[in-house]
PDB file of C-alpha atoms in Angstrom:
ATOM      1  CA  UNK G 627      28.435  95.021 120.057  1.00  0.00           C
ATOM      2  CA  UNK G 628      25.250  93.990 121.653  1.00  0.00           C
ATOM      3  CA  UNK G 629      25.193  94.350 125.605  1.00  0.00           C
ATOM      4  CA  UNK G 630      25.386  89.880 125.796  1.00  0.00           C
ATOM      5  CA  UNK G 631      28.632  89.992 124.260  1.00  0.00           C
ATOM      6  CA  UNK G 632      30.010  91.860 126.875  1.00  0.00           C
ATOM      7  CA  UNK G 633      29.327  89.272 130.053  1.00  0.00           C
ATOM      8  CA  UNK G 634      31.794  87.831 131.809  1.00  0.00           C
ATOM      9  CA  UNK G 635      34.814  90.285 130.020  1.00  0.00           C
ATOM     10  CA  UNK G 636      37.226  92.219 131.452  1.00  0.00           C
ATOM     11  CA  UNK G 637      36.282  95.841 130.138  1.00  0.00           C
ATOM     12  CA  UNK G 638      37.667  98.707 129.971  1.00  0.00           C
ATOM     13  CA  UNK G 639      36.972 102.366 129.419  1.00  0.00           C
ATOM     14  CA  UNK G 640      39.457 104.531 128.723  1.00  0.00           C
ATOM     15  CA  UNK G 641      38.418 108.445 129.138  1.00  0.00           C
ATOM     16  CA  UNK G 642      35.589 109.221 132.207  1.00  0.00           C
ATOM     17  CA  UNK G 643      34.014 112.353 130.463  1.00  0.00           C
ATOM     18  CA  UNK G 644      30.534 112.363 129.947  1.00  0.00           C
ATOM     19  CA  UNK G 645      30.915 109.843 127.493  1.00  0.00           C
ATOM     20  CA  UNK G 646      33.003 107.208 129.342  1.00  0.00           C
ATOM     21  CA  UNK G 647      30.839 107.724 132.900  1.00  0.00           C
ATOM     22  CA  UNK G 648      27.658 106.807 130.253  1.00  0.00           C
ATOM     23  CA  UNK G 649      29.288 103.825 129.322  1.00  0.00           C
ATOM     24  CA  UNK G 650      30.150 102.847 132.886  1.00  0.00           C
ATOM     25  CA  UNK G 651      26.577 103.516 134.150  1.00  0.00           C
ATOM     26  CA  UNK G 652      24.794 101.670 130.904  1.00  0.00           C
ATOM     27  CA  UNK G 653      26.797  98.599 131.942  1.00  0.00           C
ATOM     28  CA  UNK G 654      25.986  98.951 135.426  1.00  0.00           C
ATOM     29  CA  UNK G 655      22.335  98.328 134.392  1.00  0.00           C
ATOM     30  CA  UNK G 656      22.894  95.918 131.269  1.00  0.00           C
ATOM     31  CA  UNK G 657      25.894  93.382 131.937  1.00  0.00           C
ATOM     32  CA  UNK G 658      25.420  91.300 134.555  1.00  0.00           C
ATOM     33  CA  UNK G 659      29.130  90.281 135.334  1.00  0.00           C
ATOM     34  CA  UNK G 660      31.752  92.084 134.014  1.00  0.00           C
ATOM     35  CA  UNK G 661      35.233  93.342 135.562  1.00  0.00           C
ATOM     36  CA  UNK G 662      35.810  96.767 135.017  1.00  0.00           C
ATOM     37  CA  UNK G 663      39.125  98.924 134.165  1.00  0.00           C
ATOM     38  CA  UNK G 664      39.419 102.674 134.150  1.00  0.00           C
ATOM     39  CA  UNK G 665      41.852 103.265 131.219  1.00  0.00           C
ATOM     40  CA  UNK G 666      44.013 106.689 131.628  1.00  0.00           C
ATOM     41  CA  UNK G 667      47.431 108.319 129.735  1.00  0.00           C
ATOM     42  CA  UNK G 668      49.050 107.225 133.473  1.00  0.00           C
ATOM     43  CA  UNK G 669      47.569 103.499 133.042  1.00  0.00           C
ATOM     44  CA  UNK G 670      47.950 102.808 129.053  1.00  0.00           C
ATOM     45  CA  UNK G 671      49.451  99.303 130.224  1.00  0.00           C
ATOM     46  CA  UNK G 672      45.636  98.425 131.602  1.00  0.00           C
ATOM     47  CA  UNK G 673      44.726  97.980 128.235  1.00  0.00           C
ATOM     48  CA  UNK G 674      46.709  94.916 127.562  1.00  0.00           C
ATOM     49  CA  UNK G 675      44.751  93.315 130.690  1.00  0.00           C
ATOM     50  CA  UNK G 676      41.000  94.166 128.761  1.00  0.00           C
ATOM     51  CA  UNK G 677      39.144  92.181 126.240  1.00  0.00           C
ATOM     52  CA  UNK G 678      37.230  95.157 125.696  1.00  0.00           C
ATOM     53  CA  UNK G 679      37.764  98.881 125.536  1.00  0.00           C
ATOM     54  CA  UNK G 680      35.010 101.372 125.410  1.00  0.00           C
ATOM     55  CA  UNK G 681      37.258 104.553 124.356  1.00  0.00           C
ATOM     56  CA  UNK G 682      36.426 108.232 123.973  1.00  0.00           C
ATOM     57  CA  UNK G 683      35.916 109.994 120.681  1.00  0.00           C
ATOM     58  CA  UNK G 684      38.590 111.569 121.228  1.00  0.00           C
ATOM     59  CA  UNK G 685      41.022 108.615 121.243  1.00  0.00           C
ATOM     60  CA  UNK G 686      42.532 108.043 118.035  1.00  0.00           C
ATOM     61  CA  UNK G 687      42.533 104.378 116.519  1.00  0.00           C
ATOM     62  CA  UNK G 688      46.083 104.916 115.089  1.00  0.00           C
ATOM     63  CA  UNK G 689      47.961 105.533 118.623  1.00  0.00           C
ATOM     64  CA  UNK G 690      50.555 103.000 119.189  1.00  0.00           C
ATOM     65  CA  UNK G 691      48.847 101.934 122.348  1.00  0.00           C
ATOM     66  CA  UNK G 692      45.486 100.926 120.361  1.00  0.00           C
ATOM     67  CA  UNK G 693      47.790  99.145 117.383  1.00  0.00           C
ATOM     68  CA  UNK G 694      49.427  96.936 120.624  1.00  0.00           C
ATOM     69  CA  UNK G 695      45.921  95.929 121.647  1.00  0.00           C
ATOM     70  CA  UNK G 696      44.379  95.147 118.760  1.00  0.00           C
ATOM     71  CA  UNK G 697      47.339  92.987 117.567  1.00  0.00           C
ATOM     72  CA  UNK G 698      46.800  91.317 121.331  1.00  0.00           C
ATOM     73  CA  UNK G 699      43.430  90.180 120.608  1.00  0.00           C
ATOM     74  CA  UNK G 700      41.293  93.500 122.606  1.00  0.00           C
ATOM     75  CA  UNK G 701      38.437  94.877 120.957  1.00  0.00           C
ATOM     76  CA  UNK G 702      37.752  98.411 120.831  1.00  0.00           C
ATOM     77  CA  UNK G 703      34.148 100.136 120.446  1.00  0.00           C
ATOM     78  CA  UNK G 704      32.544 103.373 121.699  1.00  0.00           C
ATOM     79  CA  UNK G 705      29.354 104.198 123.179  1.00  0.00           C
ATOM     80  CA  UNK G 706      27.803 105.787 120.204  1.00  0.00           C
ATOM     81  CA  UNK G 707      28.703 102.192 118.264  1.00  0.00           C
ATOM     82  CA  UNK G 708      27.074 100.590 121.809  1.00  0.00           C
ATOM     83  CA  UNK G 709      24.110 103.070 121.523  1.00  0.00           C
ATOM     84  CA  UNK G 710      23.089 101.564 118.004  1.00  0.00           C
ATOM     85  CA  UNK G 711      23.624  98.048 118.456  1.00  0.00           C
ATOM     86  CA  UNK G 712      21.331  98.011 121.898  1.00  0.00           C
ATOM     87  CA  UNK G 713      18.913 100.903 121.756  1.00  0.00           C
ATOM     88  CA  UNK G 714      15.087 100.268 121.346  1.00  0.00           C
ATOM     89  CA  UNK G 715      13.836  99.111 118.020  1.00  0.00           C
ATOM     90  CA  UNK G 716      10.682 101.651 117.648  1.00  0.00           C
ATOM     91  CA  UNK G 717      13.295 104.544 117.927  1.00  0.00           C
ATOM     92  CA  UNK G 718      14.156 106.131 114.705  1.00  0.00           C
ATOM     93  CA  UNK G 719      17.927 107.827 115.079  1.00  0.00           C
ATOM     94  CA  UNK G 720      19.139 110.673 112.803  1.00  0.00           C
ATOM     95  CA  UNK G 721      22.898 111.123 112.697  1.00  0.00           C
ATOM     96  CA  UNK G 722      24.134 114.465 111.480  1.00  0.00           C
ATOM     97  CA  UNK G 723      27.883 115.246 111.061  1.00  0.00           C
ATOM     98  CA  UNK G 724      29.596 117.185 108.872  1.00  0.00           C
ATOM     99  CA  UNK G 725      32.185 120.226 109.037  1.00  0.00           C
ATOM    100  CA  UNK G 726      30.094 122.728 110.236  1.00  0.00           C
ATOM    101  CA  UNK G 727      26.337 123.042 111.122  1.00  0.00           C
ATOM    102  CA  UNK G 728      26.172 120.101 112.980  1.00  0.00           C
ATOM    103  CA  UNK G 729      24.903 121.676 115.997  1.00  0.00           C
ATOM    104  CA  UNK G 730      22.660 124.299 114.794  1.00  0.00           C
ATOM    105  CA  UNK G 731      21.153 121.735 112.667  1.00  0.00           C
ATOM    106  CA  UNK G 732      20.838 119.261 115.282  1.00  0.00           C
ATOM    107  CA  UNK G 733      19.190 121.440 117.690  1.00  0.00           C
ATOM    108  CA  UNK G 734      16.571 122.625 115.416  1.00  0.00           C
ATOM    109  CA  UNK G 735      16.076 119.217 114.251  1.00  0.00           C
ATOM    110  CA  UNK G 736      15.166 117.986 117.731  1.00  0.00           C
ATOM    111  CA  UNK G 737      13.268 121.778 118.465  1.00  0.00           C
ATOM    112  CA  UNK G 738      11.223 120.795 115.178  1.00  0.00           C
ATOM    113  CA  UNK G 739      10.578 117.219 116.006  1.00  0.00           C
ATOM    114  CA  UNK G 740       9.456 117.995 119.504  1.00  0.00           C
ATOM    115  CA  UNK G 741       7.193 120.867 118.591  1.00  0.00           C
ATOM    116  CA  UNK G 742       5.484 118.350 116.627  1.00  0.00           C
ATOM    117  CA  UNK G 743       4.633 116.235 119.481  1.00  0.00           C
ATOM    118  CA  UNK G 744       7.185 113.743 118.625  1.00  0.00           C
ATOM    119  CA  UNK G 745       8.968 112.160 121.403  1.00  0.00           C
ATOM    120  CA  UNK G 746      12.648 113.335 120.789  1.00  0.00           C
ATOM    121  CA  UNK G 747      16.007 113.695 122.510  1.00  0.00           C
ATOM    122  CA  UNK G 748      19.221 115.228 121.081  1.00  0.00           C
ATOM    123  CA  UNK G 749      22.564 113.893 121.974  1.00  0.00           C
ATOM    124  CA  UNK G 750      25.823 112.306 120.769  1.00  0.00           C
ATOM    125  CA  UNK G 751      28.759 115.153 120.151  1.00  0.00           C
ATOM    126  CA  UNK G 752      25.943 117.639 121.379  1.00  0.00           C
ATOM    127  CA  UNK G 753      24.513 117.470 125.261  1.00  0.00           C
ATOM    128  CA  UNK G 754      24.530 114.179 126.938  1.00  0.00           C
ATOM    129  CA  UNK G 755      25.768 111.000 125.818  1.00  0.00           C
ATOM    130  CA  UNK G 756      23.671 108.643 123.179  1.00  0.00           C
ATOM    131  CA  UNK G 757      24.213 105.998 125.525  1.00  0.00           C
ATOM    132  CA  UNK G 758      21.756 108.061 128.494  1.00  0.00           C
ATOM    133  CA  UNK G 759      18.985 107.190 125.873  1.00  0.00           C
ATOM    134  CA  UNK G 760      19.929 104.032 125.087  1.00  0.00           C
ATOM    135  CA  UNK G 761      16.770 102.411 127.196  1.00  0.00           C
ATOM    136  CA  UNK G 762      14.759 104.923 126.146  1.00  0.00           C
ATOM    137  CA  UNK G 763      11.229 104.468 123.821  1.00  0.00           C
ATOM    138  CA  UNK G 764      11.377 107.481 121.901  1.00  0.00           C
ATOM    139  CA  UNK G 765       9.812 108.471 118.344  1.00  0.00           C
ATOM    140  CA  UNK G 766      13.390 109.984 117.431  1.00  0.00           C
ATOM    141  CA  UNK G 767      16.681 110.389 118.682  1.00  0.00           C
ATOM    142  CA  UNK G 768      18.660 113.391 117.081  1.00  0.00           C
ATOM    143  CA  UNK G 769      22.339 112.438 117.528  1.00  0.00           C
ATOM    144  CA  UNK G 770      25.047 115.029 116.210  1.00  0.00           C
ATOM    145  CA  UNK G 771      28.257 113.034 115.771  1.00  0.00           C
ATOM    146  CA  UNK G 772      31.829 114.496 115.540  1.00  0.00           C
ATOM    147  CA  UNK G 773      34.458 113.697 113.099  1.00  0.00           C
ATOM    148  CA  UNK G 774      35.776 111.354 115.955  1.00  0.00           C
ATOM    149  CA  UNK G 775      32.750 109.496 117.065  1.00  0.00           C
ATOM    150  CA  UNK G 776      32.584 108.713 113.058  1.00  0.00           C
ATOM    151  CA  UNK G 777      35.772 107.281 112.351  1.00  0.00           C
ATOM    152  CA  UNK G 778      35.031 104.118 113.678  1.00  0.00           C
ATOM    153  CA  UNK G 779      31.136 104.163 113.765  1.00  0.00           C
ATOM    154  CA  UNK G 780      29.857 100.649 112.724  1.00  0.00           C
ATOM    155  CA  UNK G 781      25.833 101.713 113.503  1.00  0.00           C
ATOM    156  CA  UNK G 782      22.933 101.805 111.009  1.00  0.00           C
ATOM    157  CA  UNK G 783      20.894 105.452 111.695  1.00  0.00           C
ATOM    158  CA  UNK G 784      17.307 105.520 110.214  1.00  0.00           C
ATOM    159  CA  UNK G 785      18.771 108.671 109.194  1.00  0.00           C
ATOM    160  CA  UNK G 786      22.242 110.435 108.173  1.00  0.00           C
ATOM    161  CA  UNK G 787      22.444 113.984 107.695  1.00  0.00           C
ATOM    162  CA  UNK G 788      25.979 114.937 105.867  1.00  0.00           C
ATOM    163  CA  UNK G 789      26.769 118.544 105.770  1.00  0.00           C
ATOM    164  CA  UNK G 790      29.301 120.823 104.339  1.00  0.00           C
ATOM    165  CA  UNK G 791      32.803 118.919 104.230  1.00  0.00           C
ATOM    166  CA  UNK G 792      35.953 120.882 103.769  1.00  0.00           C
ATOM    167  CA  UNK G 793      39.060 121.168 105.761  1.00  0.00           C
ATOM    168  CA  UNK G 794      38.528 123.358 109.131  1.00  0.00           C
ATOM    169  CA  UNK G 795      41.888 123.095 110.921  1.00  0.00           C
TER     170      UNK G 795
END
């Protein structure tokens, strides 16, 4: 979801963690007009009034609440899906998820790449927000995503780093 098709909506953003303040301050500086909702477990019924929600990884796609929505017509993203669709062209992203070793890998990843000389940042499920870097001109952007920022990641990295997979809880 490009930052255009967000003008003139009624958006919400439903968890104010790092993530969800991110979001709020990257549409500060890209949407022009926009009417903002902060989505919590006490307002659940402000998501009915949005046309779209910028949720937390941590918000499952299969609660009732979300099902509601999307059969009224709101859209749902996230801002690693919002990272992707709007950051700068001449950076190179690599995604790395998996079980386990996502952050040891990401960190020496970005360690590696910066030692280089390489203009790098490291973020996503590790650090700050993708979405703090989402203006940014950078050669790379190392971005370790979670189980939950994947399940409904639409993006394109340059990149994609899958490690182990098997069941951990």
């Amino acid at each position: 979801m490009y930052w255009s098709n967000l003008e003139d909506k009624k958006i919400g953003i439903w968890g104010m963690g790092r993530e969800g303040k991110a979001a709020k301050e990257a549409l500060k500086r890209h949407v022009q007009h926009f009417t903002f909702f902060e989505i919590s477990e006490e307002n659940l019924r402000e998501l009915l009034k949005c046309d779209v929600v910028i949720k937390s990884p941590g918000v499952s796609l299969y609660r009732n609440e979300v099902q509601e929505a999307l059969q009224k017509g709101v859209q749902f993203t996230s801002g690693t899906n919002l990272y992707f669709s709007n950051k700068c062209k001449n950076t190179s992203t690599i995604a790395i998820t998996g079980t386990k070793g996502k952050s040891t890998t990401s960190s020496l990843l970005a360690h590696t790449l910066k030692i280089l000389g390489k203009k790098t940042e490291l973020g996503g499920n590790i650090g700050r927000s993708l979405l703090d870097f989402v203006d940014a001109e950078n050669d790379y952007t190392v971005a370790e995503l979670s189980s939950y920022q994947c399940a409904d990641f639409v993006g394109t990295p340059e990149i994609g780093v899958l490690m182990a997979l098997y069941s951990a809880h």
